[in-house]
CSV table of C-alpha atoms in Angstrom, one decimal:
chain,number,residue,atom,x,y,z
A,245,MET,CA,-8.5,-0.8,-24.8
A,246,PHE,CA,-7.1,-4.0,-23.4
A,247,VAL,CA,-7.4,-4.3,-19.6
A,248,SER,CA,-5.9,-6.5,-16.9
A,249,VAL,CA,-7.9,-6.7,-13.7
A,250,VAL,CA,-5.7,-7.6,-10.8
A,251,VAL,CA,-7.4,-8.9,-7.6
A,252,PRO,CA,-5.4,-9.8,-4.4
A,253,CYS,CA,-7.3,-12.6,-2.7
A,254,TYR,CA,-7.3,-13.6,0.9
A,255,ARG,CA,-10.1,-15.6,2.6
A,256,SER,CA,-12.4,-14.9,-0.3
A,257,ALA,CA,-13.5,-18.4,-1.4
A,258,ALA,CA,-17.1,-17.3,-1.0
A,259,THR,CA,-16.9,-14.1,-3.0
A,260,LEU,CA,-14.6,-14.9,-5.9
A,261,PRO,CA,-17.1,-16.8,-8.1
A,262,ARG,CA,-19.5,-13.9,-8.0
A,263,LEU,CA,-16.8,-11.3,-8.6
A,264,VAL,CA,-15.3,-13.1,-11.6
A,265,GLU,CA,-18.8,-13.8,-13.1
A,266,ASN,CA,-19.7,-10.1,-12.7
A,267,LEU,CA,-16.5,-9.1,-14.4
A,268,THR,CA,-16.9,-11.4,-17.3
A,269,GLN,CA,-20.3,-9.9,-17.9
A,270,VAL,CA,-19.2,-6.3,-17.8
A,271,LEU,CA,-15.7,-6.2,-19.3
A,272,PRO,CA,-16.5,-7.5,-22.8
A,273,GLU,CA,-18.8,-4.5,-23.3
A,274,VAL,CA,-16.2,-1.9,-22.5
A,275,THR,CA,-12.9,-3.4,-23.6
A,276,SER,CA,-11.3,-4.9,-26.7
A,277,GLY,CA,-9.9,-7.7,-24.6
A,278,TYR,CA,-9.3,-8.4,-21.0
A,279,GLU,CA,-7.8,-10.7,-18.4
A,280,ILE,CA,-8.5,-11.3,-14.7
A,281,VAL,CA,-5.5,-12.0,-12.6
A,282,LEU,CA,-6.3,-13.6,-9.2
A,283,VAL,CA,-3.4,-13.4,-6.8
A,284,VAL,CA,-4.0,-15.7,-3.8
A,285,ASP,CA,-1.9,-14.2,-1.0
A,286,GLY,CA,-1.2,-17.3,1.1
A,287,SER,CA,-4.8,-17.6,2.2
A,288,PRO,CA,-5.3,-20.4,4.8
A,289,ASP,CA,-8.8,-21.5,3.5
A,290,ASP,CA,-9.7,-23.0,0.1
A,291,THR,CA,-9.4,-19.7,-1.8
A,292,TRP,CA,-6.6,-21.1,-4.1
A,293,GLN,CA,-8.8,-24.1,-5.0
A,294,VAL,CA,-11.7,-21.8,-5.9
A,295,ALA,CA,-9.3,-19.4,-7.9
A,296,SER,CA,-7.8,-22.3,-9.9
A,297,GLU,CA,-11.2,-23.7,-10.7
A,298,LEU,CA,-12.3,-20.2,-11.9
A,299,ALA,CA,-9.2,-20.1,-14.1
A,300,ASN,CA,-10.1,-23.4,-15.7
A,301,LYS,CA,-13.7,-22.3,-16.2
A,302,TYR,CA,-13.0,-18.9,-17.7
A,303,THR,CA,-10.3,-18.6,-20.4
A,304,GLU,CA,-9.7,-14.9,-19.6
A,305,THR,CA,-8.9,-15.7,-15.9
A,306,ARG,CA,-5.5,-16.6,-14.5
A,307,ALA,CA,-4.6,-17.5,-10.9
A,308,MET,CA,-1.4,-17.2,-9.0
A,309,ARG,CA,-0.6,-18.5,-5.6
A,310,LEU,CA,2.0,-16.9,-3.4
A,311,ALA,CA,4.2,-19.1,-1.2
A,312,ARG,CA,2.8,-17.4,2.0
A,313,ASN,CA,0.9,-14.3,3.1
A,314,TYR,CA,3.0,-11.3,2.0
A,315,GLY,CA,0.4,-8.6,2.4
A,316,GLN,CA,-2.0,-6.8,0.0
A,317,HIS,CA,0.5,-4.5,-1.6
A,318,ASN,CA,3.0,-7.2,-2.2
A,319,ALA,CA,0.3,-9.4,-3.8
A,320,LEU,CA,-0.7,-6.4,-6.0
A,321,ILE,CA,2.8,-5.9,-7.2
A,322,ALA,CA,3.0,-9.6,-8.1
A,323,GLY,CA,-0.2,-9.3,-10.1
A,324,VAL,CA,0.8,-6.0,-11.8
A,325,ARG,CA,4.2,-7.3,-12.8
A,326,ASN,CA,2.4,-10.3,-14.5
A,327,ALA,CA,-0.3,-8.2,-16.3
A,328,ARG,CA,-0.3,-8.5,-20.1
A,329,TYR,CA,-2.4,-5.6,-21.2
A,330,GLU,CA,-2.0,-1.8,-21.6
A,331,VAL,CA,-4.2,-0.8,-18.6
A,332,VAL,CA,-4.4,-2.4,-15.1
A,333,VAL,CA,-7.4,-2.2,-12.9
A,334,THR,CA,-7.0,-3.2,-9.2
A,335,MET,CA,-9.9,-4.1,-7.0
A,336,ASP,CA,-10.7,-5.9,-3.7
A,337,ASP,CA,-12.0,-9.4,-3.5
A,338,ASP,CA,-14.9,-8.8,-1.1
A,339,LEU,CA,-17.4,-7.3,-3.7
A,340,GLN,CA,-17.1,-3.8,-2.2
A,341,HIS,CA,-15.9,-2.7,-5.5
A,342,PRO,CA,-18.7,-3.5,-8.0
A,343,ALA,CA,-17.7,-4.8,-11.4
A,344,ASP,CA,-20.1,-2.4,-13.1
A,345,GLN,CA,-18.0,0.5,-11.7
A,346,VAL,CA,-14.9,-0.5,-13.7
A,347,PRO,CA,-16.2,1.3,-16.8
A,348,VAL,CA,-16.4,4.5,-14.7
A,349,LEU,CA,-12.7,4.2,-13.9
A,350,LEU,CA,-11.8,3.4,-17.5
A,351,ARG,CA,-13.8,6.4,-18.8
A,352,ALA,CA,-11.9,8.7,-16.4
A,353,LEU,CA,-8.5,7.4,-17.7
A,354,THR,CA,-8.3,9.9,-20.5
A,355,ASP,CA,-5.4,10.6,-22.8
A,356,ASP,CA,-3.9,13.1,-20.4
A,357,ILE,CA,-4.3,10.9,-17.3
A,358,ASP,CA,-2.2,8.0,-16.3
A,359,LEU,CA,-3.7,7.0,-12.9
A,360,VAL,CA,-7.3,7.2,-11.7
A,361,TYR,CA,-8.6,6.4,-8.2
A,362,GLY,CA,-12.2,5.5,-7.5
A,363,VAL,CA,-13.5,7.6,-4.6
A,364,PRO,CA,-16.6,6.3,-2.8
A,365,ILE,CA,-19.7,8.5,-2.5
A,366,ASP,CA,-20.0,7.6,1.2
A,367,GLU,CA,-17.6,6.3,3.8
A,368,GLU,CA,-16.8,2.6,3.3
A,369,HIS,CA,-16.0,1.8,6.9
A,370,GLY,CA,-16.9,2.8,10.5
A,371,PHE,CA,-15.8,6.0,12.1
A,372,PHE,CA,-12.5,4.8,13.7
A,373,ARG,CA,-11.4,2.8,10.6
A,374,SER,CA,-12.2,5.8,8.3
A,375,LEU,CA,-10.4,8.2,10.7
A,376,SER,CA,-7.3,5.9,10.6
A,377,SER,CA,-7.5,5.7,6.8
A,378,ARG,CA,-7.6,9.5,6.6
A,379,MET,CA,-4.6,9.8,8.9
A,380,VAL,CA,-2.6,7.4,6.7
A,381,LYS,CA,-3.5,9.4,3.6
A,382,ALA,CA,-2.6,12.7,5.3
A,383,ALA,CA,0.8,11.2,6.2
A,384,MET,CA,1.3,10.2,2.6
A,385,SER,CA,0.4,13.7,1.4
A,386,THR,CA,2.5,15.7,3.8
A,387,THR,CA,5.4,13.4,4.6
A,388,LEU,CA,5.8,11.5,1.4
A,389,SER,CA,4.6,14.3,-0.9
A,390,VAL,CA,2.3,11.9,-2.8
A,391,LYS,CA,0.1,13.8,-5.1
A,392,GLY,CA,-3.6,13.2,-4.6
A,393,ALA,CA,-3.0,11.0,-1.6
A,394,LYS,CA,-6.3,12.0,0.0
A,395,SER,CA,-8.1,10.3,-2.9
A,396,ILE,CA,-6.1,7.0,-2.8
A,397,SER,CA,-8.1,3.8,-2.8
A,398,ALA,CA,-7.7,0.2,-3.6
A,399,PHE,CA,-10.0,0.7,-6.6
A,400,ARG,CA,-7.7,2.1,-9.2
A,401,ALA,CA,-6.9,2.1,-12.9
A,402,PHE,CA,-3.6,3.0,-14.4
A,403,ARG,CA,-1.5,2.5,-17.5
A,404,THR,CA,0.7,-0.6,-17.3
A,405,PHE,CA,3.9,1.2,-18.3
A,406,LEU,CA,3.9,2.8,-14.9
A,407,ARG,CA,5.1,-0.5,-13.4
A,408,ASP,CA,8.5,0.3,-14.8
A,409,GLY,CA,8.8,2.4,-11.7
A,410,PHE,CA,8.6,-0.8,-9.6
A,411,ASP,CA,11.8,-2.1,-11.0
A,412,GLY,CA,13.8,-1.0,-8.0
A,413,LEU,CA,11.1,-1.9,-5.5
A,414,ASP,CA,12.3,-4.9,-3.5
A,415,GLY,CA,12.0,-6.3,0.0
A,416,PRO,CA,9.0,-7.0,2.2
A,417,HIS,CA,7.8,-3.5,2.7
A,418,ALA,CA,6.1,-2.2,-0.4
A,419,SER,CA,3.5,0.3,-1.3
A,420,VAL,CA,1.8,0.4,-4.7
A,421,ASP,CA,0.6,3.9,-4.4
A,422,VAL,CA,4.0,5.4,-3.4
A,423,ALA,CA,5.6,3.5,-6.3
A,424,LEU,CA,2.9,4.8,-8.7
A,425,SER,CA,3.6,8.4,-7.4
A,426,TRP,CA,7.2,7.9,-8.4
A,427,SER,CA,6.1,7.2,-12.0
A,428,THR,CA,3.5,9.9,-12.8
A,429,THR,CA,1.9,13.1,-11.6
A,430,ARG,CA,-1.0,12.8,-14.1
A,431,ILE,CA,-3.4,11.5,-11.4
A,432,ALA,CA,-7.2,12.0,-11.2
A,433,GLN,CA,-10.1,10.7,-9.2
A,434,THR,CA,-13.7,9.8,-10.0
A,435,THR,CA,-16.7,9.1,-7.8
A,436,VAL,CA,-17.8,5.5,-7.8
A,437,ARG,CA,-20.4,3.5,-6.0
A,438,MET,CA,-19.2,1.1,-3.3
A,439,GLU,CA,-21.1,-1.8,-1.8
A,440,ASP,CA,-21.0,-3.3,1.7
A,441,ARG,CA,-18.6,-6.1,2.3
A,442,ALA,CA,-20.4,-9.3,1.2
A,443,GLU,CA,-18.7,-11.8,3.5
A,444,GLY,CA,-16.8,-11.7,6.8
A,445,LYS,CA,-14.9,-8.6,8.0
A,446,SER,CA,-12.0,-6.5,6.7
A,447,ASN,CA,-8.5,-7.9,7.3
A,448,TYR,CA,-7.3,-4.3,7.7
A,449,SER,CA,-7.8,-3.2,11.3
A,450,THR,CA,-7.1,0.2,12.7
A,451,TRP,CA,-3.9,-1.1,14.2
A,452,MET,CA,-2.8,-2.6,10.9
A,453,LEU,CA,-3.4,0.8,9.2
A,454,MET,CA,-1.3,2.6,11.8
A,455,LYS,CA,1.5,0.0,11.3
A,456,HIS,CA,1.2,0.6,7.5
A,457,ALA,CA,1.5,4.3,8.1
A,458,LEU,CA,4.7,3.8,10.1
A,459,THR,CA,6.1,1.5,7.4
A,460,LEU,CA,5.4,4.2,4.7
A,461,ILE,CA,6.9,7.0,6.7
A,462,THR,CA,10.1,5.1,7.7
A,463,GLY,CA,10.4,3.2,4.5
A,464,TYR,CA,9.9,6.0,2.0
A,465,SER,CA,10.7,9.2,3.7
A,466,THR,CA,13.5,10.9,5.7
A,467,GLU,CA,11.2,13.3,7.4
A,468,PRO,CA,11.5,11.6,10.8
A,469,LEU,CA,15.3,12.1,10.6
A,470,ARG,CA,14.8,15.7,9.7
A,471,LEU,CA,12.5,16.1,12.7
A,472,VAL,CA,15.1,14.7,14.9
A,473,GLY,CA,17.5,17.2,13.6
A,474,TYR,CA,15.1,20.0,14.4
A,475,LEU,CA,14.6,18.6,17.9
A,476,GLY,CA,18.3,18.5,18.4
A,477,PHE,CA,18.6,22.1,17.3
A,478,ILE,CA,15.8,23.2,19.6
A,479,CYS,CA,17.4,21.3,22.6
A,480,ALA,CA,20.8,22.8,21.8
A,481,ALA,CA,19.3,26.3,21.6
A,482,PHE,CA,17.5,25.7,24.9
A,483,GLY,CA,20.8,24.4,26.5
A,484,VAL,CA,22.7,27.5,25.3
A,485,GLY,CA,20.0,29.8,26.7
A,486,LEU,CA,20.0,27.9,30.1
A,487,PHE,CA,23.8,28.1,30.2
A,488,GLY,CA,23.5,31.8,29.7
A,489,VAL,CA,21.1,32.1,32.5
A,490,ILE,CA,23.3,30.1,34.9
A,491,ILE,CA,26.4,32.3,34.0
A,492,TYR,CA,24.3,35.5,34.5
A,493,LYS,CA,23.1,34.3,37.9
A,494,TYR,CA,26.7,33.3,38.8
A,495,ALA,CA,28.0,36.7,37.9
A,496,ALA,CA,25.2,38.4,39.8
A,497,GLY,CA,25.9,36.3,42.9
A,498,ALA,CA,22.4,34.7,42.8
A,499,THR,CA,23.4,31.1,42.4
A,500,THR,CA,23.0,28.4,45.0
A,501,VAL,CA,25.5,25.8,45.9
A,502,ALA,CA,23.3,22.7,45.4
A,503,GLY,CA,22.1,23.4,41.8
A,504,PHE,CA,20.2,20.1,41.9
A,505,THR,CA,17.1,21.3,40.2
A,506,THR,CA,19.0,22.8,37.2
A,507,ILE,CA,21.2,19.7,36.8
A,508,ALA,CA,18.3,17.2,37.1
A,509,SER,CA,16.2,19.2,34.6
A,510,MET,CA,19.0,19.3,32.1
A,511,VAL,CA,19.8,15.6,32.4
A,512,ALA,CA,16.1,14.7,32.0
A,513,LEU,CA,15.6,17.0,29.0
A,514,PHE,CA,18.6,16.0,27.1
A,515,SER,CA,18.4,12.3,28.0
A,516,GLY,CA,14.9,12.2,26.7
A,517,ALA,CA,15.9,14.0,23.4
A,518,GLN,CA,18.8,11.5,22.9
A,519,MET,CA,16.6,8.5,23.5
A,520,LEU,CA,14.0,9.8,21.1
A,521,ALA,CA,16.7,10.4,18.5
A,522,LEU,CA,18.2,6.9,19.0
A,523,GLY,CA,14.7,5.4,18.7
A,524,VAL,CA,14.1,7.0,15.3
A,525,LEU,CA,17.6,6.2,14.1
A,526,GLY,CA,17.2,2.6,15.3
A,527,GLU,CA,14.0,2.3,13.2
A,528,TYR,CA,15.9,3.4,10.1
A,529,VAL,CA,18.8,1.1,10.8
A,530,GLY,CA,16.3,-1.7,11.3
A,531,ARG,CA,14.8,-1.0,7.9
A,532,LEU,CA,18.2,-1.0,6.3
A,533,HIS,CA,19.1,-4.3,8.0
A,534,SER,CA,15.8,-5.8,6.9
A,535,GLY,CA,16.3,-4.7,3.3
A,536,SER,CA,19.9,-6.0,3.3
A,537,MET,CA,18.7,-9.5,4.2
A,538,GLY,CA,17.4,-10.0,0.6
A,539,ARG,CA,13.9,-10.8,1.8
A,540,PRO,CA,11.6,-11.1,-1.3
A,541,THR,CA,8.7,-8.9,-2.1
A,542,TYR,CA,6.8,-12.1,-3.0
A,543,VAL,CA,7.4,-15.7,-4.2
A,544,ILE,CA,5.0,-17.4,-6.6
A,545,ARG,CA,4.3,-21.0,-5.4
A,546,GLU,CA,2.2,-22.1,-8.4
A,547,ARG,CA,0.1,-20.6,-11.2
A,548,THR,CA,-2.5,-21.8,-13.7
A,549,ASP,CA,-0.9,-20.3,-16.8
A,550,VAL,CA,2.4,-22.2,-16.9
A,551,ASP,CA,2.2,-22.7,-20.7
A,552,ALA,CA,2.4,-18.9,-21.1
A,553,HIS,CA,5.8,-18.9,-19.4
A,554,PRO,CA,8.4,-21.1,-21.3
A,555,ASP,CA,11.0,-20.5,-18.6
A,556,ILE,CA,8.8,-22.0,-15.9
A,557,THR,CA,7.8,-24.9,-18.2
A,558,SER,CA,11.4,-25.8,-18.9
A,559,GLU,CA,12.2,-25.8,-15.2
A,560,SER,CA,9.4,-28.2,-14.5
A,561,ASP,CA,10.7,-30.5,-17.1
């Protein structure tokens, strides 16, 4: 089995040397050949310098530098699209995903499985971060119908041909896991050991996870529009019922002349429903507008393997 390990890198100058060294010790024992693809996602520190030095030191390591910070999933897509081997393993750059657990993922990738997620034995993060993560996964499971969403993690192994499902994926809002769910339903999970973060703190806060959930729901699902339709139906039914009550009271002579309470209640109810509907529709229109701008998923500024890409070499000449 030939394996490409893709690592999105951001503020990881202190951890990358140890990560690459650990991988170069483990991978030769469990693969026929391997490569390590380091994708530096516009990191403001000297992560690119460290990554390029590692690429010069280890022949199996390649480094790519994106033009700016595009986000973890965009960086992953850049790395996956440039992977050379039949199986891709993705992992974090902070040593939370131990190199010696990669063989566990590869063993779980049997002939009838295309995608394996590494599920931690214990919670990786604090209570609120873990709760937010579970909420995002629940949204993916119910709203996006992503199979096995509750076991999704950044530590994954999948067959490289699944990236063909990324061909139509464009724009700044991307999700590797949703794209993978479009390509296969042969998904499994396996329990792996996770370590504590070696340096610094996670760049994914609770607020960022919630924003990611909103992006997933509005970017890959029409459920909010359907919910607005349901809300409109309920409001219409309520309005018809209220209209019937008013007509009945008028026929029975029980109506008052002012009618302020009824009118004010109806205006408040239906105005609120209309504003909610406009807000959801506006979010979708905004997504369409953003996509129509032609904003790229990523742009590669430079790479250490120019010789392997004749088209890039010819341009530089």
